[in-house]
Short mmCIF file of C-alpha atoms in Angstrom, two decimals:
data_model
loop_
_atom_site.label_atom_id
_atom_site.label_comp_id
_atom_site.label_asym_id
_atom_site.label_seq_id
_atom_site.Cartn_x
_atom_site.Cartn_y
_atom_site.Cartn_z
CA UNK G 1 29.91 -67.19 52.88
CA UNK G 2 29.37 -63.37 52.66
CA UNK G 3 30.14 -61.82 48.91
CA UNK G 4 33.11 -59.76 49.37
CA UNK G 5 33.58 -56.41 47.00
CA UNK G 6 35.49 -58.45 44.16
CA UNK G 7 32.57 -61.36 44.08
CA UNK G 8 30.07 -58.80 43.89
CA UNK G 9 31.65 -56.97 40.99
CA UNK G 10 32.21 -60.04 39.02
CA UNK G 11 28.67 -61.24 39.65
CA UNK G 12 27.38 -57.65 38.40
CA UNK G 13 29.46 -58.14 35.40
CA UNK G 14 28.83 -61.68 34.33
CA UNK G 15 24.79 -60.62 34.88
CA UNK G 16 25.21 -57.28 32.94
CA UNK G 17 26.98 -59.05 30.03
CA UNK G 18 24.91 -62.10 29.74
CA UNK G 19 21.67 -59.84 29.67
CA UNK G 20 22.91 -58.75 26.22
CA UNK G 21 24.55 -61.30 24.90
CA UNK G 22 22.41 -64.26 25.97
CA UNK G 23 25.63 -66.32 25.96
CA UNK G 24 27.43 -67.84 28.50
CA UNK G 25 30.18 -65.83 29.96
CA UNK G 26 33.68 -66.67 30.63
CA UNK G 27 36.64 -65.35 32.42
CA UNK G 28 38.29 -64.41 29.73
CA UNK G 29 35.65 -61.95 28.72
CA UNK G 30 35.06 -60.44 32.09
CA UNK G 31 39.27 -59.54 32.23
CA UNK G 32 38.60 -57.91 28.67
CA UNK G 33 35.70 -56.08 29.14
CA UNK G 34 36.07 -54.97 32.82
CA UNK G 35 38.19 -53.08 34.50
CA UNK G 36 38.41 -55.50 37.75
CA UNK G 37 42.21 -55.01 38.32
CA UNK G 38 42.78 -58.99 38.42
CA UNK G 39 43.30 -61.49 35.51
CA UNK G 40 41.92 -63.85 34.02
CA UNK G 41 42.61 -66.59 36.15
CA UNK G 42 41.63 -64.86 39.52
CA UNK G 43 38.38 -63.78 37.60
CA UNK G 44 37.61 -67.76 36.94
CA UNK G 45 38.35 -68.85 40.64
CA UNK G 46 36.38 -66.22 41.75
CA UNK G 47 33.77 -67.35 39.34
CA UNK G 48 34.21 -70.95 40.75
CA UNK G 49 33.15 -70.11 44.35
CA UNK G 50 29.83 -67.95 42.95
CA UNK G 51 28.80 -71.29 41.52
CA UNK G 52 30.07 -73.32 44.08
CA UNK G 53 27.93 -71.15 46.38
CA UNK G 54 24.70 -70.99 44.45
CA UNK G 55 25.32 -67.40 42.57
CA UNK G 56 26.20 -69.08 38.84
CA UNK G 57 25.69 -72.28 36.95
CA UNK G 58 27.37 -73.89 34.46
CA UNK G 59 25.39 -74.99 30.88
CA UNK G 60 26.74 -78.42 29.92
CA UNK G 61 27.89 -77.39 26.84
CA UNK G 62 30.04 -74.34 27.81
CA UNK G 63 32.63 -73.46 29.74
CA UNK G 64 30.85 -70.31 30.79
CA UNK G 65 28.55 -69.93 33.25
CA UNK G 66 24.95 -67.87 33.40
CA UNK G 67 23.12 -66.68 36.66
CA UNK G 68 21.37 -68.87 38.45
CA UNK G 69 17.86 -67.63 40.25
CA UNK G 70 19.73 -67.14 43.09
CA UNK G 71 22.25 -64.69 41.21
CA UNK G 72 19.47 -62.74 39.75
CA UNK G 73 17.64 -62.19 43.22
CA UNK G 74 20.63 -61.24 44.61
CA UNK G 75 21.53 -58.95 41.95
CA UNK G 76 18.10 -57.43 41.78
CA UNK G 77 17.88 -56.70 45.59
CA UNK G 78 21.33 -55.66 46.37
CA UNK G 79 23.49 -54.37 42.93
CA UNK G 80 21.38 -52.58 40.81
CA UNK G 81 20.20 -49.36 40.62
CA UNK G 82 17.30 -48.21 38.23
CA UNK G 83 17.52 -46.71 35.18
CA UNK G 84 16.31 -42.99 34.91
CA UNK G 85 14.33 -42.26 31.88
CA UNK G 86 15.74 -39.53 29.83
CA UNK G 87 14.23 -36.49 29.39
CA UNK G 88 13.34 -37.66 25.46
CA UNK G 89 11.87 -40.85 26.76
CA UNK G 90 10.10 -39.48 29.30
CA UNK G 91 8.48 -37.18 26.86
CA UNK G 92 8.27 -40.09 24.47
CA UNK G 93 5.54 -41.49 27.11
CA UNK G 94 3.88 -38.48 27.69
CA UNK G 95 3.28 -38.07 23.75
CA UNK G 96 1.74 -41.59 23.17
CA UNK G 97 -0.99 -41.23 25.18
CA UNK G 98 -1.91 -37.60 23.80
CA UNK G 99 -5.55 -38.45 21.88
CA UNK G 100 -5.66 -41.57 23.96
CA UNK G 101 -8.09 -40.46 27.07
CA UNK G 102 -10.72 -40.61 26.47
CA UNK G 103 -11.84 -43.96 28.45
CA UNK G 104 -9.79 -46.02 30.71
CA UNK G 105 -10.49 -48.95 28.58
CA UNK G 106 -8.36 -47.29 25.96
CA UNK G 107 -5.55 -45.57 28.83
CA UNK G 108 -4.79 -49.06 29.58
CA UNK G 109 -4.76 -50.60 26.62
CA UNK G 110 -2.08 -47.91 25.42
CA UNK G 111 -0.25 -48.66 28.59
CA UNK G 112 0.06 -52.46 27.01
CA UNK G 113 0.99 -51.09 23.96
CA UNK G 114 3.54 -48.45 25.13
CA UNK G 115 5.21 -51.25 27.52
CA UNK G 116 5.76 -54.09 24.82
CA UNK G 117 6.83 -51.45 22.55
CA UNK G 118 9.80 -50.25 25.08
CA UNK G 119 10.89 -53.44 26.86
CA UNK G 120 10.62 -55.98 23.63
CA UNK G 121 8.64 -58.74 26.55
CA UNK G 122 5.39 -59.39 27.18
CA UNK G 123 3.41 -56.22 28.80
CA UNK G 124 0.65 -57.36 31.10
CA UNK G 125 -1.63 -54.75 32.28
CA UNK G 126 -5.22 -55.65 34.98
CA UNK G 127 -7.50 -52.44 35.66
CA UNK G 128 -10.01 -52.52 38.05
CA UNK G 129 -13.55 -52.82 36.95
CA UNK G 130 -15.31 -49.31 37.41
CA UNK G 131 -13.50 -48.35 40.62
CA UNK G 132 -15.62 -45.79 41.62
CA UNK G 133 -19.14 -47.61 40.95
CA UNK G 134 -20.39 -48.13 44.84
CA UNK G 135 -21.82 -51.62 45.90
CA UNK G 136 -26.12 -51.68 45.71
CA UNK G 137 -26.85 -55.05 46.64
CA UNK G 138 -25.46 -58.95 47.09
CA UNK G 139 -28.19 -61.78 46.53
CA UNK G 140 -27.98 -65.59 45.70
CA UNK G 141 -29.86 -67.39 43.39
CA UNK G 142 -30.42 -70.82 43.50
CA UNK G 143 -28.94 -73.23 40.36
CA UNK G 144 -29.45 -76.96 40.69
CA UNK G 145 -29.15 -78.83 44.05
CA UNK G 146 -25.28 -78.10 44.58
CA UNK G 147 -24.96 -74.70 43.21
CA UNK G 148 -25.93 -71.14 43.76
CA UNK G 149 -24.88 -68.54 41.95
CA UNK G 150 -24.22 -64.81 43.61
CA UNK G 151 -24.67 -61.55 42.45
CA UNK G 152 -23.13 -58.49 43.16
CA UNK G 153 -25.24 -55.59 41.65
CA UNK G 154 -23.27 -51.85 41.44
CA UNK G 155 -25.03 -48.69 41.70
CA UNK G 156 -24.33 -48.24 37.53
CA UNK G 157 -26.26 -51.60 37.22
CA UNK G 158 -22.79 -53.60 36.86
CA UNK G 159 -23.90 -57.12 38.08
CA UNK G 160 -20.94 -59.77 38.77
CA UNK G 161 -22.17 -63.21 39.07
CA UNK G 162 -20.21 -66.11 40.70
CA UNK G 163 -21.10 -70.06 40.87
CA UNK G 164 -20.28 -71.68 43.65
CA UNK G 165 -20.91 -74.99 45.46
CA UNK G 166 -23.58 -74.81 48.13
CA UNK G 167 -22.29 -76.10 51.48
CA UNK G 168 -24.65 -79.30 52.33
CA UNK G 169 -27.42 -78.68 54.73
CA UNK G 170 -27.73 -74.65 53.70
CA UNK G 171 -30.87 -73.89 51.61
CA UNK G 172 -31.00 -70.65 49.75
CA UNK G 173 -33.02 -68.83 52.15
CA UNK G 174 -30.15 -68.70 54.45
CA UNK G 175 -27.82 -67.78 52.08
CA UNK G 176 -29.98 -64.78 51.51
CA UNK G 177 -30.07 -63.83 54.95
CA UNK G 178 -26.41 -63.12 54.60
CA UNK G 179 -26.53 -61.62 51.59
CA UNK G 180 -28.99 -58.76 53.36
CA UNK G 181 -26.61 -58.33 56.47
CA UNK G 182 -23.84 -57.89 53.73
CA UNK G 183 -25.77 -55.57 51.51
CA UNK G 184 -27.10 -53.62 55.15
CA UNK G 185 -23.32 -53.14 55.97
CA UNK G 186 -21.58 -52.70 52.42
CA UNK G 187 -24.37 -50.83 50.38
CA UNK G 188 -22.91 -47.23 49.47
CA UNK G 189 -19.13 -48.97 49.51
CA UNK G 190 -16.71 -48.38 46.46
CA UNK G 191 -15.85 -52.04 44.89
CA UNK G 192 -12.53 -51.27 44.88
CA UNK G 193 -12.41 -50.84 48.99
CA UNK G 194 -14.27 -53.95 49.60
CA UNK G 195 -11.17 -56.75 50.66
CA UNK G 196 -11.39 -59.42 53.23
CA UNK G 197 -10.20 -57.37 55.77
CA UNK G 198 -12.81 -55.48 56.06
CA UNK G 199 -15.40 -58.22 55.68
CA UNK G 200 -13.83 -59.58 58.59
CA UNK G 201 -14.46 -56.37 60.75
CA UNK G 202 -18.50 -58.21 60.39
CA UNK G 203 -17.73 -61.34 61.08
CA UNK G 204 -19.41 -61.61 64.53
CA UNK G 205 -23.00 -59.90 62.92
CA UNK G 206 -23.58 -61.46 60.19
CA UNK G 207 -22.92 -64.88 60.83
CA UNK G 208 -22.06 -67.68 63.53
CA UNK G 209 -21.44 -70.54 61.30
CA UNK G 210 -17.72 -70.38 60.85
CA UNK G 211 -18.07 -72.97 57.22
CA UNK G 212 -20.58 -70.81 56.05
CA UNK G 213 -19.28 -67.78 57.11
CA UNK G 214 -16.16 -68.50 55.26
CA UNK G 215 -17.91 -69.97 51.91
CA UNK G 216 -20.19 -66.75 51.37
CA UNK G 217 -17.55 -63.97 52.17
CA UNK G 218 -15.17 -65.52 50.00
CA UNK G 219 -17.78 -65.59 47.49
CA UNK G 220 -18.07 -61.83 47.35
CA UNK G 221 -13.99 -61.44 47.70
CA UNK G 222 -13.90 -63.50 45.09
CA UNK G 223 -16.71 -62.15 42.40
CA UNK G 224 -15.53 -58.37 42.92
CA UNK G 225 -11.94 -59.77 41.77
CA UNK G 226 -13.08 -59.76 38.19
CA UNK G 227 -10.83 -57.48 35.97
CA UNK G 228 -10.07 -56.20 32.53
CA UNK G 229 -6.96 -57.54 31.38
CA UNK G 230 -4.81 -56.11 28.53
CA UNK G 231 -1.79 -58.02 26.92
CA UNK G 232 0.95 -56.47 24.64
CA UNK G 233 4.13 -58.13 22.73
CA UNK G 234 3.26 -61.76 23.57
CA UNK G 235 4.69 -62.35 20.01
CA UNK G 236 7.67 -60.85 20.96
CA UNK G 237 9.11 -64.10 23.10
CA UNK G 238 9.82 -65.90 19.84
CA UNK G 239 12.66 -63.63 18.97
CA UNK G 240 14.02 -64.49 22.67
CA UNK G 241 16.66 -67.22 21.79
CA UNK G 242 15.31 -68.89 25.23
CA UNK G 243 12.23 -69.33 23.72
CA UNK G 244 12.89 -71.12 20.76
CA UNK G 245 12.09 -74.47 21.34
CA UNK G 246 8.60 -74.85 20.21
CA UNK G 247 7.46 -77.08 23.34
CA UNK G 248 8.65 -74.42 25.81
CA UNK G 249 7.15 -71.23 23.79
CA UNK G 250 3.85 -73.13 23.54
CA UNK G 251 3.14 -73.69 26.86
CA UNK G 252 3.70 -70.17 28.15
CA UNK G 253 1.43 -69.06 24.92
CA UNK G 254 -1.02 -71.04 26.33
CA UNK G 255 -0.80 -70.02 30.10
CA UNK G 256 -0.90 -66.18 28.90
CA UNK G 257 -4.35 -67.13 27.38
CA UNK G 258 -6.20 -68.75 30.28
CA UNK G 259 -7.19 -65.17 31.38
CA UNK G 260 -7.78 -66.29 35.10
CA UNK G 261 -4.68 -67.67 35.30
CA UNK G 262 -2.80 -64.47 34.36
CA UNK G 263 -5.28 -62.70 36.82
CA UNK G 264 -4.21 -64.69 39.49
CA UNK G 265 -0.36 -64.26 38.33
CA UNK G 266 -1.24 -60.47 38.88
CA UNK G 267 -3.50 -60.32 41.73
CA UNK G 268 -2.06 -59.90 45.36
CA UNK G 269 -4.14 -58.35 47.91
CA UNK G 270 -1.27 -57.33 49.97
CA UNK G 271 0.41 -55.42 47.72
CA UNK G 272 0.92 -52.11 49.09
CA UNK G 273 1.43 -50.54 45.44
CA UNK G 274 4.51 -48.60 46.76
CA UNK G 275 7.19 -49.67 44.57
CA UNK G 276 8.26 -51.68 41.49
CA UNK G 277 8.52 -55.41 42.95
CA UNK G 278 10.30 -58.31 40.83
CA UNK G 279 9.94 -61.77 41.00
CA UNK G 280 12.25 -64.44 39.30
CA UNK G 281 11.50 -67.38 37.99
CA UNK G 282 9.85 -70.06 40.25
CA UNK G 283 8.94 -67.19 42.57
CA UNK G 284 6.20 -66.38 39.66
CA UNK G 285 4.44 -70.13 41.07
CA UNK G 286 3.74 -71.02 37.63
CA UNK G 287 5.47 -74.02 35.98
CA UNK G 288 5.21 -72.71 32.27
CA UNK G 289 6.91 -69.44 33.39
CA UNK G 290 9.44 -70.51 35.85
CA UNK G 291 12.16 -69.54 32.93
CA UNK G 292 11.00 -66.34 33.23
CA UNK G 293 10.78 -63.32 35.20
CA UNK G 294 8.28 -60.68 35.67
CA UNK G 295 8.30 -56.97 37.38
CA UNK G 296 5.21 -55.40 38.27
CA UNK G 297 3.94 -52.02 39.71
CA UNK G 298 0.67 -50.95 41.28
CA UNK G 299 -1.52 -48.11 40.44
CA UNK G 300 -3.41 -46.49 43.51
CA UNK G 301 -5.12 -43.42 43.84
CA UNK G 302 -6.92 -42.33 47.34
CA UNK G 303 -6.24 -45.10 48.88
CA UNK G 304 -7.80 -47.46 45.95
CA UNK G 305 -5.92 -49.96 43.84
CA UNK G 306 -6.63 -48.92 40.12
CA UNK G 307 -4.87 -51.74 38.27
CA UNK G 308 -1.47 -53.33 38.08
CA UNK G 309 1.42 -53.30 35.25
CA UNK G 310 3.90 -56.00 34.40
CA UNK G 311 6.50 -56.82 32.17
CA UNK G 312 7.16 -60.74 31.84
CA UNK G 313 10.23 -62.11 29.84
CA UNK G 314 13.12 -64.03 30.04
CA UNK G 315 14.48 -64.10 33.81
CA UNK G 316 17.77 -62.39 31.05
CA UNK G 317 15.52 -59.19 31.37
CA UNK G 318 17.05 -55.67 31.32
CA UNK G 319 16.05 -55.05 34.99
CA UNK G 320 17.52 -51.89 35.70
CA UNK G 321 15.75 -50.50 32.59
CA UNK G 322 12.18 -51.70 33.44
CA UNK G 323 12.51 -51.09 36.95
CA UNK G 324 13.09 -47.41 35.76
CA UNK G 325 10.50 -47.54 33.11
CA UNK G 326 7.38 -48.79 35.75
CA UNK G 327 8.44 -46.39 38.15
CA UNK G 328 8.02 -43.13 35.57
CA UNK G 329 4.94 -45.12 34.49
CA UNK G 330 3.20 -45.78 37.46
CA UNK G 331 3.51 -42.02 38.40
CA UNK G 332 2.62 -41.06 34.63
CA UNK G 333 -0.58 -43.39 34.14
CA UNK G 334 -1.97 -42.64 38.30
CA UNK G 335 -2.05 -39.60 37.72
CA UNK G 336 -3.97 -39.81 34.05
CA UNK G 337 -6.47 -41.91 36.11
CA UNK G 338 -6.63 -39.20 38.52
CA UNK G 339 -7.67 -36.72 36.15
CA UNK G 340 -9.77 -38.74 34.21
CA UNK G 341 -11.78 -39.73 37.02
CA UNK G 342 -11.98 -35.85 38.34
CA UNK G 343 -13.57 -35.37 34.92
CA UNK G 344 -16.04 -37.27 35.11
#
């Protein structure tokens, strides 16, 4: 069944309402605080259907109901519209990172700062290692009988080593041989442009063992994935009142410190870096967040991904606010990169 007009406005509500109070809503509340032009008791049968159809639940304990997953998606992609900034906020951003330029290392980790400051949630922020140092050389060195390891050496003598299980019946030596092809075709390459598509485009050259083909190029994909990663406000999900059992608060402490874990929560090598994308709760495929929510916005500059900023909270997040926030920031903080990078 298709959300008429009046289901849509008293989904918007309930959503808009709960998001501050963090308390189930009733009809009762909606007729007060809304002008929807029915009662009470249309309000509640209305209510009925959005959780007969998917849009609400109902806490065992109340006689309200809260958004379900599928209320927030719905919400997200189809009601709201992002909050502009201000003119004093947006010159509140531009004023915190004034004296804060002087290495990327410390752009992003203001960016961190800045976001958990803002939104009250966790700010997660993943910059590209030295996107502008250029690929020198791949090699693999032998480890024990099983392993190699793999290096990928920049021209700023960066080196990124990986360990990785030898496929059986490959000795070193052949390894190597790839590792040359690689190096013949990727020396003189920006990191940051190196993805599997385009070590498919020398597939057919390099190698004609498919299993091996597939271990040593997702080797390199894999070792020029390492990032920095900055965190700000993880403290800050205690004072959520969804958070307050100890069990639950615990275990998505402990996720956000298993850095590859929160690397992989970032990392998408499809993302365009367009726009502001959001995903809500079990859409973040991790069981200790699937309470929560998180929106996240790429920086690119010529055609190279520079990092990626999130905010993760309570799937109760101010969405129209963040949403509006990234936006201004992704704009703000590209185009510090930009002219940090021109500077140097």
């Amino acid at each position: 069944m298709e959300l008429n007009n009046r289901k849509q406005k008293i989904l918007q509500a309930i959503i808009q309402d709960y998001i501050t109070s963090a308390e189930p809503i009733g009809s009762r509340t909606i007729a007060r605080k809304y002008d929807l032009g029915v009662g009470a008791a249309t309000i509640r049968n209305e209510m009925f259907d959005l959780e007969m159809m998917g849009y609400l639940e109902k806490p065992h304990t109340s006689a309200g109901r809260i958004p379900s997953i599928k209320g927030y998606r719905f919400y997200v992609d189809c009601l709201l519209e992002p909050a502009q900034l201000s003119k004093e906020e947006k010159e509140f951003v531009r004023s915190w990172f004034i004296g804060k330029m002087d290495d990327v290392d410390q752009i992003f980790q203001s960016t961190a700062k800045l976001l958990s400051t803002i939104t009250h949630n966790v700010s997660l922020v993943m910059a590209s290692q030295q996107p502008t140092s250029l690929l020198e050389y791949i090699r693999f060195l032998p480890l024990d009988n099983r392993r190699v390891i793999m290096l990928v050496v920049t021209d700023s003598g960066q080196v990124e080593s990986c360990t990785y299980l030898k496929p059986d019946g490959v000795d070193i030596d052949e390894l190597n041989v790839i590792a040359e092809k690689l190096t013949h075709y990727l020396s003189g390459t920006p990191l940051a442009a190196i993805d599997m598509e385009l070590l498919n485009t020398f597939h057919g050259n390099i190698v004609d063992d498919v299993e091996l083909y597939r271990m040593a190029f997702q080797a390199v994909h894999k070792s020029l994935r390492r990032h920095q990663l900055y965190k700000g406000g993880t403290i800050e999900l205690l004072n959520k009142p969804e958070f307050q059992d100890v069990d639950k608060a615990k275990s998505i402490f402990s996720m956000l410190e298993e850095r590859d874990a929160v690397i992989d929560l970032l990392y998408d090598e499809n993302s365009t870096g367009q726009s502001v994308t959001v995903r809500i709760g079990e859409e973040t495929r991790l069981a200790p967040i699937s309470d929560c929510s998180i929106i996240e916005a790429t920086f690119k500059a010529n055609d190279m991904v520079l990092g990626k900023v999130a905010v993760l909270g309570p799937t109760r997040m101010e969405y129209a606010k963040i949403i509006g926030l990234l936006d201004f920031m992704k704009e703000h903080v590209t185009s510090i990169l930009e002219h940090y990078h021109k500077e140097r």
